[in-house]
Amino acid sequence: MTTTEAAIAVGTRVHLYRTAVRILAFDETYRSAMLSGKVGGMYYPARGQEFAAASVAAHLEQRDYVVTTYRGVHDQIAKGAPLRELWAEYMGKVTGSCHGKGGPMHVSSPAHGLMVTTGVVGSGLPIANGLALASKLRRTGQVTVVNFGDGASNIGAFHESLNLASLWQLPVVFVCQNNRWAEYTPYGAGTSVANVAERAASYSMPGVTVDGNDPIALYCAAGEAIDRARRGDGPTLLEAMTFRFFGHYFGDQGEYIPEAEYSAALAADPIPRYRERLLADGSATAQELDEIEQAARQEVDDAAAWAFEQPLPPVSELTTHVYSEEIL
Amino acid sequence: MTVATDSRVMLMTEAIHDALDVALGMDPDVFELGEDIQDPKGGGFGIHKGLEAKYGSERVRLTPISEQAIMGAAIGAAIAGMRPVAEIMLMNFIAVAADQLYNHAAKLRYMSGGVTPVPLTVRTTTGAGMGFGAQHSDMLEAQLVHTPGLKVVVPSTAADAKGLLLSCIFDDDPCVMIEMNALYFAVQDEVPSGDYRVPLGSARIAREGTDLTLITYGRQVLDCLAVAEQLVGEGISVEVLDLRSLQPLDTDAIFASVAKTRRAVVVHEAVTRGGFGAELSALIHNELFNELAGPVARVGGANTPIPYASSLEQAFLPGSHIESAVRALLA
């Protein structure tokens, strides 16, 4: 498996960009729809964190498992959740991935390996261990990736999960997308170590901090961790440094983020920066990248148009899927 | 499902062991996880003894003291299509895993629109009267029943413990079996061999009667049977209905019995206030108001934490208050 940056194929490099712009197109279009009132509800944008999802998911097969959080649209798209059903689910439509009963915080698309999205910080880690345990017991070679934020590294479930994964040598990769802010609280006010990855040592697993906005660096680090899990050598705590541009939830002005920090992050927006890099190193032409961007926008526009036409669930759906049988 | 061709008398602990043995033997997707469950001890009450030797340490899996991790591992494995049986050592420790059980296990089928069901089983034990104190003795079934998506069973016989547990393990929903530890070594009865099932949502008439129905479950079934036996001499005929399954609930059996006797007393060990008895009382009043000879009575645990001192712990328990409640309703 590739661990050196230079050895990454052009096709892979461009694929990372394609995934990121598909996520960007979805996020931009959805935010725009929120602003114009065409969609309502809560939305937790992942703008700025696209590569944290894309560079990890690029190593995963459809049968591998992903667990993510309410700020998970990038992980959901990167794992292959179909955009039409995703947009419809975000709008609560009956033909959404989850019949409109979960919404953005609870999207599942198990056919694509997207098993759980959780709205409770840190709760995905124990569940990821279970998915990994099943793979191990059944000897399938599947890997589980669980995504969470820096804030989640302080909740008990994080610590229990890392301990257990290490003890049982589970095929799981713990991906901490450290965007420096846990809701309105800066990293330093919540976490007693300088880097989340330092905590790996307490649980006898490798801990790696990487620039999550450098698609290639993250791709390499993720590849090592996923390979390690797949060959049975156990879990890794992978900390991908990143930033979120739209606050905690869409509408949050982010007034608690120091201006200098915010401007610096905007100036270092990973997507245009990577586009420049691909052009500069000859991985792609401007026309190719334009076509990728255009295709992404078209795919999202199609998904949105389709989803807007879909109905909300009928009231009869309130009482279905509580149990396996039609009982309450 | 194989038809049981023979049976033998077993303690409740042995019956639970038997159910686990049958399940582990018939389906490779079944596995257990919990604290201290491996050999030689086989758990706090020895229920698992010999299962690790027979099925291996992968499938009879030892966990650290990590209830959130235990519950989450069960959830993830269940979503992947396995049938985990997680032991939470004492019911009070469900609180430690509450987020996983209530926010995830119970709800993932619904939130996913049915595409990620959670066919796990949780086994847990509890009960007052053992001197374990306020943090190790609570019956908390009301919290479970109050969470749509969970199924809840409470056996009072060894046979039901086996049959309900096997039904839970092969049920496609998250099921919690509450084992009242006062019954572990105190009840023994004929338990069918092999894959014996008691369906969920089915109550059992433990004793037929005509004058009044005692509706109960778990340890209090024995208390109620004792009271019923005692009152025979006075010509009072008490029916004892063992619910066995709290969710799903056998409302047909409840209503049939109370329609017949016209008097109902609900008995449970859990704290009376906000207890499951309140739900049962409301259901009965709603369905049979015009037929009732008197209001549904509740006899439950005191509205206190469970004290340590044996004198106080006995006072907490409902057992000594059943007879007076019966007499009051018959008066």
XYZ file of C-alpha atoms in Angstrom:
659
model
C 0.000 0.000 0.000
C 1.158 3.478 -0.836
C 2.704 5.380 1.988
C 4.861 7.773 0.031
C 3.248 10.842 -1.460
C 5.140 10.643 -4.692
C 3.802 7.189 -5.443
C 0.150 8.215 -5.442
C -1.355 7.807 -8.862
C -2.705 10.811 -10.728
C -6.091 9.182 -10.901
C -6.200 8.999 -7.123
C -5.089 12.590 -6.748
C -7.850 13.755 -9.028
C -10.367 11.449 -7.340
C -9.729 13.202 -4.038
C -10.551 16.510 -5.683
C -13.677 15.077 -7.284
C -14.978 13.817 -3.935
C -14.204 17.124 -2.240
C -16.015 19.208 -4.845
C -19.024 16.911 -4.765
C -19.192 17.521 -1.031
C -18.627 21.245 -1.556
C -21.366 21.440 -4.174
C -23.841 19.676 -1.902
C -22.938 21.847 1.067
C -23.038 25.129 -0.866
C -26.317 24.286 -2.541
C -27.888 23.136 0.694
C -26.783 26.266 2.537
C -28.150 28.360 -0.259
C -31.473 26.526 -0.027
C -31.532 27.184 3.707
C -30.873 30.877 3.195
C -33.685 31.154 0.691
C -36.007 29.246 3.006
C -36.484 26.333 0.646
C -35.279 23.960 3.308
C -35.579 24.309 7.042
C -34.312 22.598 10.125
C -30.844 22.342 11.582
C -27.786 21.811 9.452
C -24.207 21.318 10.609
C -21.966 22.324 7.712
C -18.686 20.578 7.139
C -17.390 23.262 4.763
C -13.633 23.273 5.119
C -13.399 19.636 6.182
C -14.007 17.995 2.828
C -10.614 16.321 2.552
C -10.851 14.933 6.070
C -13.614 12.794 4.627
C -12.357 12.316 1.065
C -8.782 11.288 1.798
C -9.819 8.637 4.299
C -12.792 7.250 2.396
C -10.667 6.910 -0.748
C -9.142 3.797 0.827
C -12.430 2.195 1.737
C -14.395 -0.412 -0.136
C -18.168 -0.290 -0.244
C -18.321 -3.103 2.317
C -16.165 -1.251 4.825
C -18.041 0.473 7.602
C -18.218 4.174 8.409
C -19.693 5.821 11.476
C -20.007 9.571 11.595
C -21.631 12.464 13.414
C -24.249 15.157 12.874
C -21.512 17.124 11.115
C -21.235 14.245 8.728
C -22.456 15.265 5.273
C -18.886 15.045 3.951
C -18.369 11.573 5.410
C -21.752 10.461 4.115
C -21.035 11.607 0.581
C -17.457 10.334 0.584
C -18.649 6.891 1.627
C -20.996 6.760 -1.329
C -24.407 7.622 0.054
C -26.475 8.514 -3.025
C -27.072 12.259 -3.236
C -30.766 12.155 -4.113
C -31.688 10.054 -1.094
C -29.302 12.068 1.063
C -30.842 15.423 0.171
C -34.302 13.936 0.573
C -33.400 12.609 4.004
C -32.046 16.025 5.022
C -35.447 17.417 4.101
C -37.295 14.646 5.903
C -38.827 13.253 2.740
C -40.271 9.760 2.760
C -37.919 8.628 -0.018
C -34.876 9.780 1.895
C -32.277 7.221 2.960
C -34.168 6.691 6.194
C -37.765 7.402 5.175
C -37.320 10.895 6.589
C -37.292 9.491 10.117
C -33.665 10.199 10.960
C -32.753 13.439 9.266
C -29.197 14.769 8.852
C -28.115 13.731 12.321
C -29.045 10.087 11.869
C -28.370 9.144 8.263
C -27.747 5.472 7.540
C -27.095 3.946 4.156
C -25.907 0.457 5.049
C -25.874 -0.701 1.434
C -22.970 1.714 1.030
C -21.385 0.912 4.363
C -22.572 4.096 6.027
C -23.868 2.404 9.131
C -24.580 5.048 11.743
C -24.677 8.814 12.032
C -25.077 9.916 15.611
C -26.273 13.179 17.115
C -24.608 12.475 20.444
C -20.976 13.511 20.689
C -18.670 10.534 21.042
C -21.366 7.881 20.860
C -20.218 6.526 17.526
C -16.967 5.137 18.881
C -18.423 2.306 20.962
C -20.648 1.338 18.044
C -17.714 1.398 15.625
C -15.992 -1.111 17.878
C -18.985 -3.390 17.522
C -18.915 -3.219 13.742
C -15.195 -3.937 13.810
C -15.752 -6.801 16.233
C -18.268 -8.387 13.892
C -15.760 -8.140 11.027
C -13.106 -9.728 13.181
C -15.327 -12.555 14.434
C -16.482 -13.297 10.903
C -12.998 -12.831 9.426
C -14.259 -10.659 6.602
C -11.337 -8.258 6.397
C -13.691 -5.300 6.626
C -12.390 -2.128 8.248
C -14.426 0.358 10.265
C -13.714 4.074 10.241
C -15.338 6.249 12.888
C -15.269 10.014 12.509
C -15.653 12.423 15.388
C -14.463 15.854 16.479
C -11.932 17.142 18.950
C -14.691 17.707 21.493
C -15.542 14.027 21.431
C -12.062 13.125 22.649
C -13.089 14.320 26.096
C -16.166 12.181 26.586
C -16.026 8.880 28.473
C -17.126 6.818 25.503
C -13.956 7.872 23.648
C -11.727 6.504 26.367
C -13.698 3.304 26.863
C -13.679 2.720 23.133
C -9.976 3.225 22.562
C -9.165 0.965 25.468
C -11.426 -1.774 24.191
C -10.315 -1.492 20.572
C -6.714 -1.794 21.642
C -7.361 -4.682 24.019
C -9.253 -6.611 21.355
C -7.048 -5.414 18.453
C -10.099 -4.390 16.493
C -9.938 -3.424 12.817
C -11.033 0.156 13.454
C -9.564 3.563 12.665
C -10.533 6.408 14.969
C -10.475 9.562 12.868
C -10.579 12.699 14.941
C -11.400 15.606 12.662
C -9.897 18.276 14.861
C -11.430 21.526 13.678
C -10.259 23.346 16.816
C -13.756 24.149 18.088
C -16.161 22.078 20.131
C -19.412 23.998 19.594
C -18.439 27.423 20.900
C -15.508 26.264 22.997
C -11.938 26.418 21.732
C -9.805 23.312 21.798
C -7.528 24.529 24.568
C -10.412 25.153 26.972
C -11.660 21.597 26.717
C -8.754 19.260 26.124
C -5.864 18.618 28.471
C -3.371 17.483 25.831
C -1.846 19.519 23.031
C -2.865 17.010 20.388
C -5.660 14.471 20.593
C -3.324 11.897 19.061
C -1.210 11.960 22.221
C -4.007 10.074 23.923
C -3.317 7.044 21.746
C -0.297 6.193 23.853
C -2.553 5.762 26.888
C -4.355 3.045 24.956
C -1.337 1.346 23.398
C -2.164 2.243 19.834
C -0.444 4.428 17.257
C -1.478 8.078 17.338
C -0.866 10.236 14.306
C -1.481 13.940 13.823
C -1.629 15.082 10.235
C -2.725 18.150 8.327
C -6.252 17.117 7.440
C -6.432 19.877 4.854
C -3.493 18.431 2.930
C -5.288 15.783 0.916
C -2.162 13.862 0.018
C -0.639 13.832 3.483
C -3.911 12.670 4.965
C -4.367 10.086 2.215
C -0.991 8.586 3.122
C -1.605 8.569 6.845
C -5.095 7.145 6.415
C -3.762 4.455 4.110
C -1.299 3.290 6.745
C -3.952 3.177 9.417
C -6.488 1.372 7.261
C -3.888 -1.129 6.092
C -2.882 -1.760 9.672
C -6.474 -2.498 10.601
C -7.120 -4.627 7.563
C -4.153 -6.907 8.145
C -5.218 -7.447 11.738
C -2.711 -5.224 13.476
C -5.312 -3.248 15.329
C -6.588 0.298 15.697
C -5.070 3.717 15.106
C -6.010 7.151 16.396
C -5.659 9.470 13.429
C -6.017 13.163 14.131
C -6.740 15.240 11.031
C -6.258 18.946 11.679
C -8.867 21.002 9.877
C -11.309 23.886 10.309
C -15.020 24.516 9.903
C -16.072 27.702 8.123
C -19.690 27.997 9.126
C -19.732 27.714 12.874
C -21.332 24.930 14.842
C -24.685 24.951 13.056
C -25.703 26.850 9.961
C -26.750 30.283 11.186
C -24.156 30.397 13.932
C -22.161 33.564 13.237
C -19.025 32.208 14.844
C -18.433 35.472 16.695
C -16.475 33.517 19.309
C -13.779 32.619 16.768
C -10.916 35.139 16.805
C -10.870 37.134 13.590
C -7.251 36.339 12.831
C -7.840 32.615 13.180
C -10.866 32.759 10.927
C -9.190 34.839 8.203
C -6.168 32.586 8.195
C -8.373 29.538 7.752
C -10.300 31.155 4.914
C -7.074 32.131 3.194
C -5.940 28.522 3.427
C -9.192 27.060 2.085
C -8.076 23.550 1.158
C -10.154 23.150 -1.972
C -8.866 26.046 -4.106
C -5.409 25.373 -2.714
C -5.525 21.758 -3.862
C -6.876 22.770 -7.232
C -3.826 24.985 -7.674
C -1.586 22.130 -6.607
C -3.090 19.708 -9.122
C -2.619 22.232 -11.896
C 0.889 23.052 -10.786
C 2.122 19.461 -10.619
C 0.422 18.511 -13.855
C -2.037 16.054 -12.337
C -4.888 17.719 -14.188
C -5.689 20.499 -16.601
C -7.933 23.416 -15.786
C -10.500 22.056 -18.207
C -10.578 18.672 -16.501
C -11.072 20.276 -13.123
C -13.735 22.605 -14.499
C -15.574 19.578 -15.862
C -15.340 17.847 -12.499
C -16.759 20.912 -10.778
C -19.513 21.232 -13.344
C -20.421 17.562 -13.024
C -20.578 17.910 -9.250
C -22.918 20.874 -9.439
C -25.110 19.050 -11.924
C -25.235 15.963 -9.754
C -26.251 18.042 -6.750
C -28.782 20.107 -8.700
C -30.354 16.895 -9.953
C -30.456 15.487 -6.441
C -32.010 18.636 -5.030
C -34.591 18.938 -7.794
C -35.562 15.314 -7.267
C -35.743 15.682 -3.510
C -37.879 18.822 -3.632
C -40.498 16.850 -5.567
C -40.625 14.059 -3.007
C -43.391 13.920 -0.417
C -43.056 14.088 3.323
C -43.915 10.816 5.054
C -47.618 10.179 5.646
C -48.717 10.101 9.277
C -48.880 6.315 9.066
C -45.077 6.326 9.013
C -45.005 7.689 12.563
C -45.708 4.255 13.951
C -43.685 2.065 11.608
C -40.149 0.777 12.245
C -40.400 1.115 16.019
C -40.054 -2.650 16.165
C -39.493 -5.440 13.674
C -43.193 -6.215 13.849
C -45.973 -3.702 13.307
C -46.535 -3.140 17.016
C -46.088 -0.174 19.282
C -37.118 -24.719 16.031
C -36.719 -28.196 17.508
C -39.562 -29.532 19.607
C -38.435 -30.334 23.106
C -38.671 -34.059 23.625
C -37.689 -34.081 27.233
C -37.136 -31.744 30.114
C -35.458 -31.616 33.449
C -35.782 -29.713 36.682
C -33.402 -26.785 36.803
C -32.671 -23.721 38.863
C -33.215 -20.404 37.112
C -29.458 -19.939 36.804
C -29.133 -23.322 35.118
C -32.001 -22.532 32.779
C -30.325 -19.295 31.702
C -27.074 -21.178 31.172
C -28.999 -23.715 29.112
C -30.511 -20.998 26.922
C -27.089 -19.490 26.286
C -25.666 -22.919 25.497
C -28.467 -23.654 23.035
C -28.159 -20.268 21.338
C -24.377 -20.381 21.065
C -24.627 -23.903 19.713
C -27.208 -23.250 17.055
C -26.095 -19.952 15.521
C -22.514 -18.822 14.915
C -23.697 -15.211 14.909
C -24.626 -15.468 18.589
C -21.926 -14.434 21.024
C -21.776 -13.159 24.574
C -19.892 -10.299 26.108
C -19.674 -9.092 29.649
C -17.581 -8.566 32.739
C -16.158 -11.644 34.459
C -18.186 -14.080 32.361
C -15.307 -16.377 31.417
C -14.214 -19.525 33.221
C -13.532 -20.479 35.950
C -16.035 -18.179 37.638
C -18.493 -17.838 34.797
C -19.857 -14.546 36.064
C -20.992 -13.203 39.397
C -23.566 -15.965 39.803
C -21.763 -18.676 37.832
C -24.306 -18.635 35.044
C -21.726 -18.825 32.254
C -19.576 -21.542 33.787
C -18.271 -23.865 31.112
C -19.461 -21.800 28.157
C -16.050 -20.353 27.440
C -14.513 -23.813 27.595
C -17.129 -25.051 25.140
C -17.409 -22.133 22.711
C -14.112 -20.328 23.119
C -13.080 -16.949 24.377
C -13.989 -15.157 21.155
C -17.672 -15.958 21.520
C -17.787 -15.872 25.314
C -15.974 -12.597 25.395
C -14.550 -10.980 28.471
C -14.881 -7.213 28.673
C -13.276 -4.594 30.860
C -15.455 -2.597 33.222
C -16.779 -0.375 30.439
C -20.549 -0.370 30.191
C -20.717 2.181 27.375
C -18.187 0.163 25.415
C -19.999 -3.086 26.136
C -23.356 -1.740 25.029
C -21.875 0.017 21.991
C -20.009 -3.104 20.924
C -23.251 -5.044 21.131
C -25.028 -2.393 19.064
C -22.381 -2.310 16.352
C -22.165 -6.080 16.118
C -25.949 -6.305 15.941
C -26.112 -3.729 13.161
C -23.562 -5.842 11.300
C -26.019 -8.735 11.553
C -24.789 -10.659 14.574
C -26.806 -11.559 17.672
C -24.830 -10.372 20.670
C -25.918 -11.100 24.222
C -24.474 -8.440 26.477
C -24.484 -8.827 30.209
C -24.765 -5.682 32.285
C -23.732 -6.974 35.656
C -26.319 -5.074 37.684
C -29.337 -3.183 36.452
C -28.194 0.034 38.124
C -25.214 0.029 35.769
C -27.488 0.430 32.789
C -27.318 4.086 33.796
C -23.651 4.050 32.834
C -24.581 2.802 29.377
C -27.796 4.801 29.150
C -26.856 6.837 26.106
C -25.977 3.748 24.123
C -29.114 1.849 25.153
C -31.718 4.602 25.077
C -30.386 6.932 22.385
C -28.949 4.329 20.062
C -29.986 0.702 20.550
C -33.645 1.599 21.017
C -33.809 4.083 18.184
C -31.539 3.042 15.351
C -34.161 0.911 13.621
C -36.620 3.795 13.653
C -34.176 6.577 12.811
C -32.848 4.574 9.906
C -36.308 3.882 8.520
C -35.768 0.204 9.202
C -32.426 -0.337 7.456
C -30.224 -0.716 10.544
C -32.070 -2.900 13.048
C -30.366 -3.817 16.320
C -31.042 -7.470 17.215
C -29.172 -7.470 20.504
C -30.070 -8.864 23.895
C -29.112 -7.375 27.226
C -29.224 -9.596 30.286
C -29.073 -7.894 33.652
C -29.831 -8.719 37.239
C -31.101 -6.823 40.264
C -33.360 -6.969 43.276
C -33.804 -5.700 46.780
C -33.487 -7.890 49.835
C -29.900 -8.985 49.271
C -28.324 -6.169 51.252
C -26.622 -4.744 48.184
C -27.827 -1.223 48.921
C -29.293 1.603 46.878
C -26.958 1.424 43.873
C -27.094 -2.310 43.261
C -30.727 -3.238 43.816
C -33.134 -1.158 41.736
C -35.815 -2.517 39.466
C -35.824 -0.013 36.613
C -38.169 -1.612 34.127
C -40.264 1.560 33.870
C -37.376 3.383 32.183
C -37.010 0.589 29.644
C -40.707 0.331 28.890
C -40.826 4.116 28.578
C -38.373 3.907 25.665
C -40.084 2.876 22.432
C -37.956 0.428 20.521
C -36.923 -1.713 23.485
C -38.503 -5.004 24.483
C -38.529 -6.000 28.136
C -39.044 -9.366 29.831
C -38.984 -10.441 33.480
C -39.162 -14.208 34.102
C -40.402 -15.730 37.342
C -39.740 -19.389 36.552
C -36.708 -21.271 35.288
C -38.595 -22.445 32.221
C -39.654 -18.908 31.384
C -36.129 -17.647 31.914
C -34.911 -20.077 29.276
C -37.811 -19.625 26.893
C -37.855 -15.845 27.096
C -34.098 -15.543 26.742
C -34.069 -17.656 23.609
C -36.921 -15.608 22.187
C -34.996 -12.434 23.007
C -31.778 -13.657 21.425
C -33.517 -14.540 18.169
C -35.751 -11.480 18.202
C -34.735 -8.800 15.724
C -35.165 -5.971 18.202
C -33.121 -4.893 21.245
C -34.447 -6.946 24.149
C -33.650 -6.572 27.825
C -34.148 -9.523 30.141
C -34.310 -8.534 33.791
C -33.314 -11.407 36.065
C -34.311 -10.832 39.657
C -31.450 -12.377 41.566
C -33.613 -13.432 44.509
C -35.016 -16.006 42.106
C -31.722 -17.327 40.778
C -31.323 -20.129 43.280
C -34.817 -20.041 44.761
C -36.904 -21.199 41.854
C -36.598 -24.467 40.127
C -39.016 -26.115 37.767
C -39.304 -28.378 34.756
C -37.425 -26.853 31.814
C -37.841 -28.309 28.322
C -34.624 -29.292 26.576
C -33.342 -27.863 23.331
C -34.581 -24.761 21.593
C -37.462 -23.927 23.899
C -39.182 -20.590 23.303
C -41.676 -18.555 25.237
C -43.047 -15.895 22.917
C -42.708 -12.274 23.924
C -45.945 -10.489 24.714
C -47.535 -13.510 26.332
C -48.614 -13.511 29.984
C -49.077 -16.673 32.050
C -51.839 -17.412 34.505
C -49.791 -18.623 37.452
C -52.883 -19.415 39.469
C -56.514 -19.289 38.418
C -59.050 -17.477 40.547
C -62.353 -15.659 40.442
C -62.501 -12.888 43.017
C -59.536 -10.658 42.258
C -56.522 -10.541 39.942
C -53.017 -9.945 41.164
C -51.041 -8.667 38.173
C -47.337 -9.034 38.712
C -43.957 -10.245 37.447
C -40.603 -11.474 38.662
C -40.034 -12.176 42.317
C -43.401 -10.767 43.281
C -45.114 -13.630 41.455
C -43.950 -15.825 44.310
C -45.147 -13.317 46.890
C -48.540 -13.144 45.194
C -48.871 -16.919 44.967
C -48.158 -17.164 48.683
C -50.884 -14.632 49.464
C -53.330 -16.391 47.163
C -52.623 -19.697 48.869
C -53.090 -18.142 52.277
C -56.503 -16.695 51.386
C -57.920 -19.960 50.079
C -58.810 -20.931 53.627
C -61.048 -17.877 53.869
C -62.848 -18.758 50.668
C -61.133 -16.020 48.690
C -60.108 -17.039 45.179
C -57.272 -14.940 43.822
C -56.000 -15.162 40.260
C -52.297 -14.470 39.797
C -51.302 -13.229 36.364
C -47.567 -13.364 35.636
C -46.966 -10.815 32.899
C -43.516 -12.226 31.943
C -43.246 -9.688 29.152
C -43.682 -5.984 29.872
C -43.091 -4.809 26.334
C -44.737 -6.136 24.312
C -47.513 -6.442 26.874
C -50.274 -9.046 26.852
C -53.173 -6.653 27.296
C -55.637 -9.306 26.130
C -54.706 -11.505 29.076
C -54.856 -8.587 31.493
C -58.248 -7.427 30.324
C -59.673 -10.964 30.165
C -58.631 -11.660 33.717
C -59.840 -8.385 35.188
C -63.077 -8.525 33.210
C -63.650 -11.847 34.930
C -62.668 -10.914 38.493
C -63.529 -7.174 38.350
C -60.772 -6.387 40.825
C -57.109 -5.809 40.111
C -54.064 -5.225 42.257
C -50.775 -4.598 40.521
C -47.701 -5.708 42.432
C -44.110 -4.882 41.580
C -40.865 -4.399 43.442
C -39.932 -1.176 41.697
C -40.590 2.174 43.328
C -44.337 2.820 43.203
C -44.239 6.391 41.974
C -44.006 6.480 38.205
C -43.680 2.727 38.169
C -44.978 0.336 35.566
C -47.956 -0.313 37.824
C -49.217 3.172 37.021
C -49.268 2.287 33.345
C -51.094 -0.968 34.027
C -53.593 0.792 36.272
C -54.318 3.410 33.600
C -54.747 0.747 30.916
C -57.180 -1.242 33.050
C -59.207 1.789 34.118
C -59.426 2.954 30.557
C -60.601 -0.394 29.233
C -62.769 -1.742 32.067
C -63.905 1.273 34.110
C -67.582 0.335 34.134
C -66.855 -3.265 35.030
C -64.543 -2.637 37.973
C -65.798 -3.264 41.497
C -63.183 -0.830 42.758
C -60.151 1.132 41.622
C -57.048 -0.708 40.536
C -54.650 -0.833 43.464
C -50.863 -0.641 43.234
C -48.513 -2.312 45.677
C -44.937 -1.393 44.917
C -41.627 -0.544 46.456
C -41.449 2.452 48.745
C -40.742 5.820 47.177
C -37.241 5.764 48.583
C -33.808 4.588 47.609
C -33.226 1.043 48.804
C -31.680 1.083 52.266
C -28.921 -1.175 53.509
C -30.211 -2.153 56.968
C -32.173 -5.377 56.629
C -35.054 -4.047 58.695
C -35.404 -1.083 56.362
C -34.849 -3.103 53.204
C -37.672 -5.447 54.160
C -39.864 -2.416 54.773
C -39.042 -1.160 51.283
C -40.268 -4.366 49.681
C -43.953 -4.678 48.730
C -44.403 -8.302 49.797
C -45.907 -7.604 53.214
C -48.444 -5.135 51.815
C -50.098 -7.359 49.239
C -52.578 -9.025 51.541
C -53.949 -5.793 52.971
C -54.392 -4.378 49.478
C -56.314 -7.485 48.448
C -58.531 -7.314 51.513
C -59.197 -3.615 51.023
C -60.366 -4.169 47.484
C -62.583 -7.049 48.512
C -64.119 -5.145 51.402
